[in-house]
PDB file of C-alpha atoms in Angstrom:
ATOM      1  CA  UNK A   1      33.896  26.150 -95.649  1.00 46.00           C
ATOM      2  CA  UNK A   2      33.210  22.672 -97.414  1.00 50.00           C
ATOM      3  CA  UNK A   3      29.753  22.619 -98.809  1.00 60.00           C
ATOM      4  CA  UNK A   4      29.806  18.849 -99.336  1.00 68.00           C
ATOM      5  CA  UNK A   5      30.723  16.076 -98.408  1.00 79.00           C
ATOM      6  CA  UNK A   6      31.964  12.993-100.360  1.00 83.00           C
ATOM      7  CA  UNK A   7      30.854   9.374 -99.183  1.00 84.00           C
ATOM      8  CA  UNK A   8      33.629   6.788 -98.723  1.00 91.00           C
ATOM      9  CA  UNK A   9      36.132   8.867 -97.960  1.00 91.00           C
ATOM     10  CA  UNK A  10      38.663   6.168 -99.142  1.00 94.00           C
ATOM     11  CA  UNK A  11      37.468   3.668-101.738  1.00 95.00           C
ATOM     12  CA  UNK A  12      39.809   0.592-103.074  1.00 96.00           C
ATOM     13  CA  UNK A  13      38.834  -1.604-105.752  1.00 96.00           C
ATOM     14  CA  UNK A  14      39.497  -4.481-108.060  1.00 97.00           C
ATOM     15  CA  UNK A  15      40.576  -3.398-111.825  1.00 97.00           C
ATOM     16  CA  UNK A  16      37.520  -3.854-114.002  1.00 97.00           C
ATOM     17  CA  UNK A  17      34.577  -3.031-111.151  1.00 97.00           C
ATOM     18  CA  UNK A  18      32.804  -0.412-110.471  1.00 97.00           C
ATOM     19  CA  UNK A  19      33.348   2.226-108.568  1.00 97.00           C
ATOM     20  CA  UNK A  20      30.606   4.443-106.761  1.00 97.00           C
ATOM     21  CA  UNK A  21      31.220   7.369-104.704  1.00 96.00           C
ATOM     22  CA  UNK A  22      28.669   9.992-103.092  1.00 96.00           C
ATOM     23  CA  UNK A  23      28.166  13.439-102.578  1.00 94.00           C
ATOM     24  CA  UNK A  24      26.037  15.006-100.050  1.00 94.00           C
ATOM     25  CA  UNK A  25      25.803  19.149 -99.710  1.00 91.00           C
ATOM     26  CA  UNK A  26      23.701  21.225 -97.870  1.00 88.00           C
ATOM     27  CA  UNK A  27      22.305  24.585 -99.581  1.00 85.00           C
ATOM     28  CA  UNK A  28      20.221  24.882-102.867  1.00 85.00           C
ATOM     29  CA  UNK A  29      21.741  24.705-106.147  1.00 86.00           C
ATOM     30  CA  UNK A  30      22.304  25.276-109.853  1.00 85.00           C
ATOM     31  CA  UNK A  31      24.271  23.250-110.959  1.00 89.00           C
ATOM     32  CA  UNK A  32      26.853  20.018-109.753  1.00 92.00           C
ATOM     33  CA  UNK A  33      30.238  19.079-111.182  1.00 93.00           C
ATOM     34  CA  UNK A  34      32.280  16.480-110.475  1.00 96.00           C
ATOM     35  CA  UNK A  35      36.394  16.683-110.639  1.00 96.00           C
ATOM     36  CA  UNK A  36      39.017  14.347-110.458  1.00 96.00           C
ATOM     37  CA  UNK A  37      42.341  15.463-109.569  1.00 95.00           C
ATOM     38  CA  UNK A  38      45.516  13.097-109.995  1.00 90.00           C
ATOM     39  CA  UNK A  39      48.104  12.723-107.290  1.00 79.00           C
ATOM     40  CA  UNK A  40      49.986  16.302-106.568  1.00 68.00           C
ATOM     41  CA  UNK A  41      48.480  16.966-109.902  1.00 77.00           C
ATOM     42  CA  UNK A  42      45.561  19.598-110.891  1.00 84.00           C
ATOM     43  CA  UNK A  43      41.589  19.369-111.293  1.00 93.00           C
ATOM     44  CA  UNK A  44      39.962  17.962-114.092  1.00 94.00           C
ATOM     45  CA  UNK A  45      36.358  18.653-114.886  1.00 94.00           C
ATOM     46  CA  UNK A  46      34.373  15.239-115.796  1.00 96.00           C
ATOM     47  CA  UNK A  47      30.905  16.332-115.964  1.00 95.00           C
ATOM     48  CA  UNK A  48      27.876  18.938-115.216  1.00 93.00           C
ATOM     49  CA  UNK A  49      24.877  17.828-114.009  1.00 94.00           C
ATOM     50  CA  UNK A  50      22.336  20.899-114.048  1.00 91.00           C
ATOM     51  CA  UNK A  51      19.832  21.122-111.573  1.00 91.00           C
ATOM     52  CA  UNK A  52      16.487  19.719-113.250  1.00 93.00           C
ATOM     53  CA  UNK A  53      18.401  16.983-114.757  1.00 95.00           C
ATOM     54  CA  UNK A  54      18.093  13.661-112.765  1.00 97.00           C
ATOM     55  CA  UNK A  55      20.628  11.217-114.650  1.00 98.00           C
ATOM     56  CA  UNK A  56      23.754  11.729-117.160  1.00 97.00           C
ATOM     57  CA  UNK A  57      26.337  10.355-118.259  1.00 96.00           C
ATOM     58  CA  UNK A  58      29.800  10.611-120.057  1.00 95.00           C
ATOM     59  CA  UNK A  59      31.715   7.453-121.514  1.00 97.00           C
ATOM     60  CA  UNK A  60      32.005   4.561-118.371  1.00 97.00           C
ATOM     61  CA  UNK A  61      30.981   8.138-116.012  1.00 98.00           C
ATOM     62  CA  UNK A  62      27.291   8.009-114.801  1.00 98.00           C
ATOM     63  CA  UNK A  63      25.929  10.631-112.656  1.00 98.00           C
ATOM     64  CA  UNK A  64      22.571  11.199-110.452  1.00 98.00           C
ATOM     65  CA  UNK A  65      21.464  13.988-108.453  1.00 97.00           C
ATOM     66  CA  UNK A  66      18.285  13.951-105.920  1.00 96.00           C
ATOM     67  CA  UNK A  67      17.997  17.870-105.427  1.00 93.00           C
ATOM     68  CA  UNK A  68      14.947  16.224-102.720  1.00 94.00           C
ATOM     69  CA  UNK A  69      17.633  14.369-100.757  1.00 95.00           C
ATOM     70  CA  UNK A  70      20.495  17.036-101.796  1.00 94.00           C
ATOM     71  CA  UNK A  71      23.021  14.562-102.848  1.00 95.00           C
ATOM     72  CA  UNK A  72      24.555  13.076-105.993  1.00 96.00           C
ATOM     73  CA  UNK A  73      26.359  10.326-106.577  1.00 97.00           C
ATOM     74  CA  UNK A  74      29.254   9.177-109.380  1.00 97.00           C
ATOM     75  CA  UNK A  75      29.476   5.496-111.178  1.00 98.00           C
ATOM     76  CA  UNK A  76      32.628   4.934-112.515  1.00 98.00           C
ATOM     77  CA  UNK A  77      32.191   1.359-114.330  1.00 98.00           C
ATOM     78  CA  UNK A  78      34.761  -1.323-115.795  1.00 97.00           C
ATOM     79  CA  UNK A  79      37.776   0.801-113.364  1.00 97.00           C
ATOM     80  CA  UNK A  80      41.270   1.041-114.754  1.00 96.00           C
ATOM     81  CA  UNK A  81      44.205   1.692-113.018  1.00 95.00           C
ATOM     82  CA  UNK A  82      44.360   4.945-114.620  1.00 94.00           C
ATOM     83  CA  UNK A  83      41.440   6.159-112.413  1.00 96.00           C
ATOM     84  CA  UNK A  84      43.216   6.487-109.233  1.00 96.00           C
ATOM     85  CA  UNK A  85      42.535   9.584-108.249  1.00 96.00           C
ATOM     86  CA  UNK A  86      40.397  12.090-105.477  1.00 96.00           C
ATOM     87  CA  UNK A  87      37.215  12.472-106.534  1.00 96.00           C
ATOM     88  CA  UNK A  88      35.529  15.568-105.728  1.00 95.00           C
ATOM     89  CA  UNK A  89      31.896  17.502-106.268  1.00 95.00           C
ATOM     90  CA  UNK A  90      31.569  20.527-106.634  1.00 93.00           C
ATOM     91  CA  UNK A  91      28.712  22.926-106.484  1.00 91.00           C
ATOM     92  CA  UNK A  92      27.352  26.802-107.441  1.00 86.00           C
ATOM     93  CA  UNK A  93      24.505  28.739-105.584  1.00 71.00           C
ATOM     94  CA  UNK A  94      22.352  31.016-106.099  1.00 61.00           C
ATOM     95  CA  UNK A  95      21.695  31.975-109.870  1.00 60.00           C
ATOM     96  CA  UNK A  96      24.466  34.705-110.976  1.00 53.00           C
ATOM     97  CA  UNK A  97      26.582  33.570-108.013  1.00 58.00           C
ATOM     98  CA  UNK A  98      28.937  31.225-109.973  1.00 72.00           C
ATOM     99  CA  UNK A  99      31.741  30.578-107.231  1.00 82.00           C
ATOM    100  CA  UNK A 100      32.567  27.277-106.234  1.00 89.00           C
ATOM    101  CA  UNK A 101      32.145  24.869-103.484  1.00 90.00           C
ATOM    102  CA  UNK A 102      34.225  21.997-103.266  1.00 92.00           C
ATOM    103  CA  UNK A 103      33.631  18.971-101.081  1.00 89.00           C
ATOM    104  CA  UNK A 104      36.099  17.159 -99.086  1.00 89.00           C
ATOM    105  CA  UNK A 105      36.779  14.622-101.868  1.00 93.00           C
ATOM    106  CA  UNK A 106      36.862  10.518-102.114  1.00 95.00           C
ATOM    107  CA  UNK A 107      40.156   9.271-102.512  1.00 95.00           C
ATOM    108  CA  UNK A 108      39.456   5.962-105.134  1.00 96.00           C
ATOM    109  CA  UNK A 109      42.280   3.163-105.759  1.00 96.00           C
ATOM    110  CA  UNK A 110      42.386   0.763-108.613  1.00 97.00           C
ATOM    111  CA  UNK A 111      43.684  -2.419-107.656  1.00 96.00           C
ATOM    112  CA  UNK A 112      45.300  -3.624-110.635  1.00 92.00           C
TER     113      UNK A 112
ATOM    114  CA  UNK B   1      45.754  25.218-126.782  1.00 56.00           C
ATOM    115  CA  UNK B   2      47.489  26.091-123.718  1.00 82.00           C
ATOM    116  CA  UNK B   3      45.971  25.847-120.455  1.00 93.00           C
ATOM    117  CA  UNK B   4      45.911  27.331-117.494  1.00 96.00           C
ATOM    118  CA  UNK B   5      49.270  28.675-116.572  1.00 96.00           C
ATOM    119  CA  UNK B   6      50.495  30.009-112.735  1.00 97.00           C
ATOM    120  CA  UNK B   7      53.666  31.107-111.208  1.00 97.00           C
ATOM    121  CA  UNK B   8      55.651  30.144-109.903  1.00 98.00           C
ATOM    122  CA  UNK B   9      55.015  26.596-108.840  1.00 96.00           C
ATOM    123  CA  UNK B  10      56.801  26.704-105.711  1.00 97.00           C
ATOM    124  CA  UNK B  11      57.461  29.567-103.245  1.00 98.00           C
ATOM    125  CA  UNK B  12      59.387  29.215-100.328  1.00 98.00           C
ATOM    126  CA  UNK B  13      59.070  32.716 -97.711  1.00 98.00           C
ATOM    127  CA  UNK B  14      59.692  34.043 -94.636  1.00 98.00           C
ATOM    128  CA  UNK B  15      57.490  35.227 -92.574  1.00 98.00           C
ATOM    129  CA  UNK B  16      56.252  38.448 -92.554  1.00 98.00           C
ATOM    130  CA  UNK B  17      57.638  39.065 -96.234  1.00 98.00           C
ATOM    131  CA  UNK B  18      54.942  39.927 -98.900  1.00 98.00           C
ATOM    132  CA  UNK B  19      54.242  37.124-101.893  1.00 98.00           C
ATOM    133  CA  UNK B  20      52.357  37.813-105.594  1.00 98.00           C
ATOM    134  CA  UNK B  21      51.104  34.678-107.198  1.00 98.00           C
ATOM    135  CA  UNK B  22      50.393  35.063-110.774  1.00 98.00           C
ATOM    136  CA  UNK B  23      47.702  33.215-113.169  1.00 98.00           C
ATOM    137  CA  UNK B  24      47.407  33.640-116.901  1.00 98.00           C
ATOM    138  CA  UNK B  25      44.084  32.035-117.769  1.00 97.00           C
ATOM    139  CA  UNK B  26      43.018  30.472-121.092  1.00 96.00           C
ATOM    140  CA  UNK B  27      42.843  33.159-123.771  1.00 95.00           C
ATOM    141  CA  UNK B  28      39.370  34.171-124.142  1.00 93.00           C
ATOM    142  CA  UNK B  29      38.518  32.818-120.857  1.00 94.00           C
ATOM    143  CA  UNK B  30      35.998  35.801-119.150  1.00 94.00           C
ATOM    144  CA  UNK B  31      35.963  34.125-115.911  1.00 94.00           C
ATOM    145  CA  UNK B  32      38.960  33.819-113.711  1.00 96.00           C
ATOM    146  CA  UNK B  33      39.187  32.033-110.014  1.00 95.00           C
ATOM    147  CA  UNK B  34      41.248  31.248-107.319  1.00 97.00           C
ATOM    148  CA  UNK B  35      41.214  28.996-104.699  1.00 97.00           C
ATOM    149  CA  UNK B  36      43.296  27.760-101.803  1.00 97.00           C
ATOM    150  CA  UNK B  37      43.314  24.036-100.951  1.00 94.00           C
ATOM    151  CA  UNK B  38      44.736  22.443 -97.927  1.00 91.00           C
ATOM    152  CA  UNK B  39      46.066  18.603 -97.895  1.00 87.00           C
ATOM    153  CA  UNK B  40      43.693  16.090 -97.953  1.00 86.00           C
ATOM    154  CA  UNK B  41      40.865  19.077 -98.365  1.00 90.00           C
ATOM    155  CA  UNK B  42      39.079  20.365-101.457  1.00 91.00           C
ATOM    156  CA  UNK B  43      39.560  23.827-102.955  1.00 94.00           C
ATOM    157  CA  UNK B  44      38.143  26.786-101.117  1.00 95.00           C
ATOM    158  CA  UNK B  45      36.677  29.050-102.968  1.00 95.00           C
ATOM    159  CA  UNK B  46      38.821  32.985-102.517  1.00 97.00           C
ATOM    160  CA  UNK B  47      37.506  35.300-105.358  1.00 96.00           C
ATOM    161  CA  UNK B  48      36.452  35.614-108.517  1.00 94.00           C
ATOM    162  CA  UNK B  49      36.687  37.847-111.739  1.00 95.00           C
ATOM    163  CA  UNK B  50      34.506  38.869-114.724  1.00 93.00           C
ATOM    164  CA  UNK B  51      36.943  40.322-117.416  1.00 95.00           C
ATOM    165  CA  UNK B  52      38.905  43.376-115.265  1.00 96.00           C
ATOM    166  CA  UNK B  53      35.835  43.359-112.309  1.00 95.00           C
ATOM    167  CA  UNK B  54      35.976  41.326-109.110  1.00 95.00           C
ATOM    168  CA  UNK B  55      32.515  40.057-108.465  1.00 91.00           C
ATOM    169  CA  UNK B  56      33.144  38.081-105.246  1.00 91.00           C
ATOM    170  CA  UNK B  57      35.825  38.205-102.787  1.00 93.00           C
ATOM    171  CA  UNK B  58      34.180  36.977-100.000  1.00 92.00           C
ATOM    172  CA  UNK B  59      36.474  33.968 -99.614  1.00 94.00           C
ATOM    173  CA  UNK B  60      39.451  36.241 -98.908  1.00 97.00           C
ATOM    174  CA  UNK B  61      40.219  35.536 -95.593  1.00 96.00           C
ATOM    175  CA  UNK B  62      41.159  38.960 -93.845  1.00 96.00           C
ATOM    176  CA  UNK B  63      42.582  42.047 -95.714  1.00 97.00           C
ATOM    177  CA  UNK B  64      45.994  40.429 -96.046  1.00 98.00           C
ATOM    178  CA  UNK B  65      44.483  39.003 -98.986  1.00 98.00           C
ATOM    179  CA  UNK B  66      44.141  40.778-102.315  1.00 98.00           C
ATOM    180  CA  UNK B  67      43.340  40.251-105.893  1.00 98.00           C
ATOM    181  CA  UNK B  68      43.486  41.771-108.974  1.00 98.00           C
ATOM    182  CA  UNK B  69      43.078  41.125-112.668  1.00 98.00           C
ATOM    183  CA  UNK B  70      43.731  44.557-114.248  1.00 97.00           C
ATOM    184  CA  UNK B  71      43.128  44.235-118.110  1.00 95.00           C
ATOM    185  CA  UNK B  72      40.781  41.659-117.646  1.00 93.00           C
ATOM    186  CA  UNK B  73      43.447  38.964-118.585  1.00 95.00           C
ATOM    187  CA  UNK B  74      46.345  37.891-116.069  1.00 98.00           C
ATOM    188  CA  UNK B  75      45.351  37.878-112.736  1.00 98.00           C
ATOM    189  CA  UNK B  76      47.743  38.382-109.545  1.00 98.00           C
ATOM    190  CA  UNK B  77      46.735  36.987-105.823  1.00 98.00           C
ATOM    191  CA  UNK B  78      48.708  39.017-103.458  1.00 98.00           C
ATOM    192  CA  UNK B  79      49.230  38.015 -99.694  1.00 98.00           C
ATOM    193  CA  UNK B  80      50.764  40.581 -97.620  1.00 98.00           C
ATOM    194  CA  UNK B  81      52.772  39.673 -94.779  1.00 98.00           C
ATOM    195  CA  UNK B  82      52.507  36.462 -94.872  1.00 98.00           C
ATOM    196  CA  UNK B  83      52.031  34.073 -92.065  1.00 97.00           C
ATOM    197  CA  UNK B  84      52.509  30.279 -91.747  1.00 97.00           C
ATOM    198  CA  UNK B  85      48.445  29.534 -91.931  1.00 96.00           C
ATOM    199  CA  UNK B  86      49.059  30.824 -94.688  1.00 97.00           C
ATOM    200  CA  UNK B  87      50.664  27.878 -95.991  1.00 97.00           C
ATOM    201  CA  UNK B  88      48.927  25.841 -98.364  1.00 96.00           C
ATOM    202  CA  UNK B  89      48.447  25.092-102.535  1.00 96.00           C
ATOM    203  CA  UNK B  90      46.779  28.171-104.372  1.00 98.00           C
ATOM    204  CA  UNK B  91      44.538  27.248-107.627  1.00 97.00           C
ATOM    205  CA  UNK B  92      43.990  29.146-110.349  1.00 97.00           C
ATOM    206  CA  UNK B  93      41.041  28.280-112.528  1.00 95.00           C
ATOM    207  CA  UNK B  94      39.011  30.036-115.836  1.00 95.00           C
ATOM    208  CA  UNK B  95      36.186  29.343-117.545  1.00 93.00           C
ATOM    209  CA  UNK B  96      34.583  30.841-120.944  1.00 90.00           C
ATOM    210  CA  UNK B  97      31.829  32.662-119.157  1.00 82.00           C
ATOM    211  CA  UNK B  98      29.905  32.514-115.583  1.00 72.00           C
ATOM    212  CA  UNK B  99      27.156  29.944-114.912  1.00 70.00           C
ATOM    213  CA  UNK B 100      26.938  26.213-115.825  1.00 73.00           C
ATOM    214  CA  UNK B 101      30.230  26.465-117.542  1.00 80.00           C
ATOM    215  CA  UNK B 102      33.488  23.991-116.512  1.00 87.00           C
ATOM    216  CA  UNK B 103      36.089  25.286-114.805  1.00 91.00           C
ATOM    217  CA  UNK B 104      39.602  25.153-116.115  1.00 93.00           C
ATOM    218  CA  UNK B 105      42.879  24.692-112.833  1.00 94.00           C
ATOM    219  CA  UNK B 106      46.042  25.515-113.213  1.00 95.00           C
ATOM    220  CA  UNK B 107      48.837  23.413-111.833  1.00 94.00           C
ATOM    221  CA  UNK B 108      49.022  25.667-108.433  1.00 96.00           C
ATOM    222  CA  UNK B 109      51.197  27.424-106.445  1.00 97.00           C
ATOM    223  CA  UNK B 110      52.718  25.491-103.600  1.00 97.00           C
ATOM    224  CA  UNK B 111      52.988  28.256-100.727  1.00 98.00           C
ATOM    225  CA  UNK B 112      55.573  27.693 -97.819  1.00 98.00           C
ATOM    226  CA  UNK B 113      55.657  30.162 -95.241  1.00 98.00           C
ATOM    227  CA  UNK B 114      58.127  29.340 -92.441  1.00 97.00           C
TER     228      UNK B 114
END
């Protein structure tokens, strides 16, 4: 079963703005990630957010998680075509239970 | 270094017939995964490895399902006769150790059964 659930579930855009896509998931958690996976292609990890941590970020990524409101959301700023991809979350459970659970993904297109 | 390997990329079967996917995880890599992920959906989780020990399997859908990762290293998904909902991509992933660590997929196995 999906744990989350990403928020658009399609999301086009002009080259150069920003791009902002949501995740919403149900149980308590350790720790989010966030993936991006290419057309027909595999996953690629883009960043952890642990579970105390409110705000990160990783080059033009930012990420925020509200464990109150169990969601998280992922700012991709100044878009390139290059970041056409599905966008997914991901999260783990309980502590020592590292399996896991995917959402059902944001598919994001660059507009070039 | 090399990633995350799996084979073979594409099996076509029949069936009924029996199937062994294989994944060869990052050397060094403790933790190894697999998923299964239908179009359009995100990976669902299967089972899971520590070294040579399955911690979780309770993603395996029904006892048709098996895994096994017997020196702790390559790990092989076996689906015994096979049935067409059984169709779908299967991802292997690793990661150095359990916990807040990123997980590394493979390219998949694209399963036909018709």
């Amino acid at each position: 079963s999906q744990q989350g659930e990403e928020d658009p579930q399609a999301l086009s855009i002009q080259e150069g703005e920003n791009a902002t896509m949501n995740c919403s998931y149900k149980t308590s958690i350790n720790n989010l990630q966030w993936y991006r996976q290419n057309s027909g292609r595999g996953l690629v990890h883009l960043i952890l957010i642990r579970s105390n941590e409110r705000e990160k970020h990783s080059g033009r990524l930012r990420v925020t998680l509200d464990t109150s409101k169990k969601s998280s959301s992922l700012l991709i700023t100044a878009s390139r075509a290059a970041d056409t991809a599905s966008y997914f979350c991901a999260t783990d459970g309980d502590f020592g239970n590292e399996k896991l659970t995917f959402g059902t993904g944001t598919r994001l297109t660059i507009i070039p | 270094g090399a990633g995350v390997s799996q084979s073979p990329r594409y099996k076509v079967t029949k069936r009924g017939q029996d199937v062994a996917l294989r994944c060869d995880p990052i050397s060094g890599h403790v933790s190894l995964y697999w998923y299964r992920q239908a179009l359009g959906q995100g990976p669902e989780f299967l089972t899971y490895f520590n070294y040579e020990a399955q911690q979780d399997k309770s993603g395996l859908p029904n006892d048709r399902f098996s895994a096994e990762r017997p020196e702790g290293s390559i790990s092989t998904l076996t689906i015994q006769r096979t049935e067409q909902r059984d169709s779908a991509m299967y991802r292997c992933a690793s990661s150095l150790w359990t916990g807040p660590y990123e997980q590394y997929f493979g390219p998949g196995t694209r399963l036909t059964v018709t």
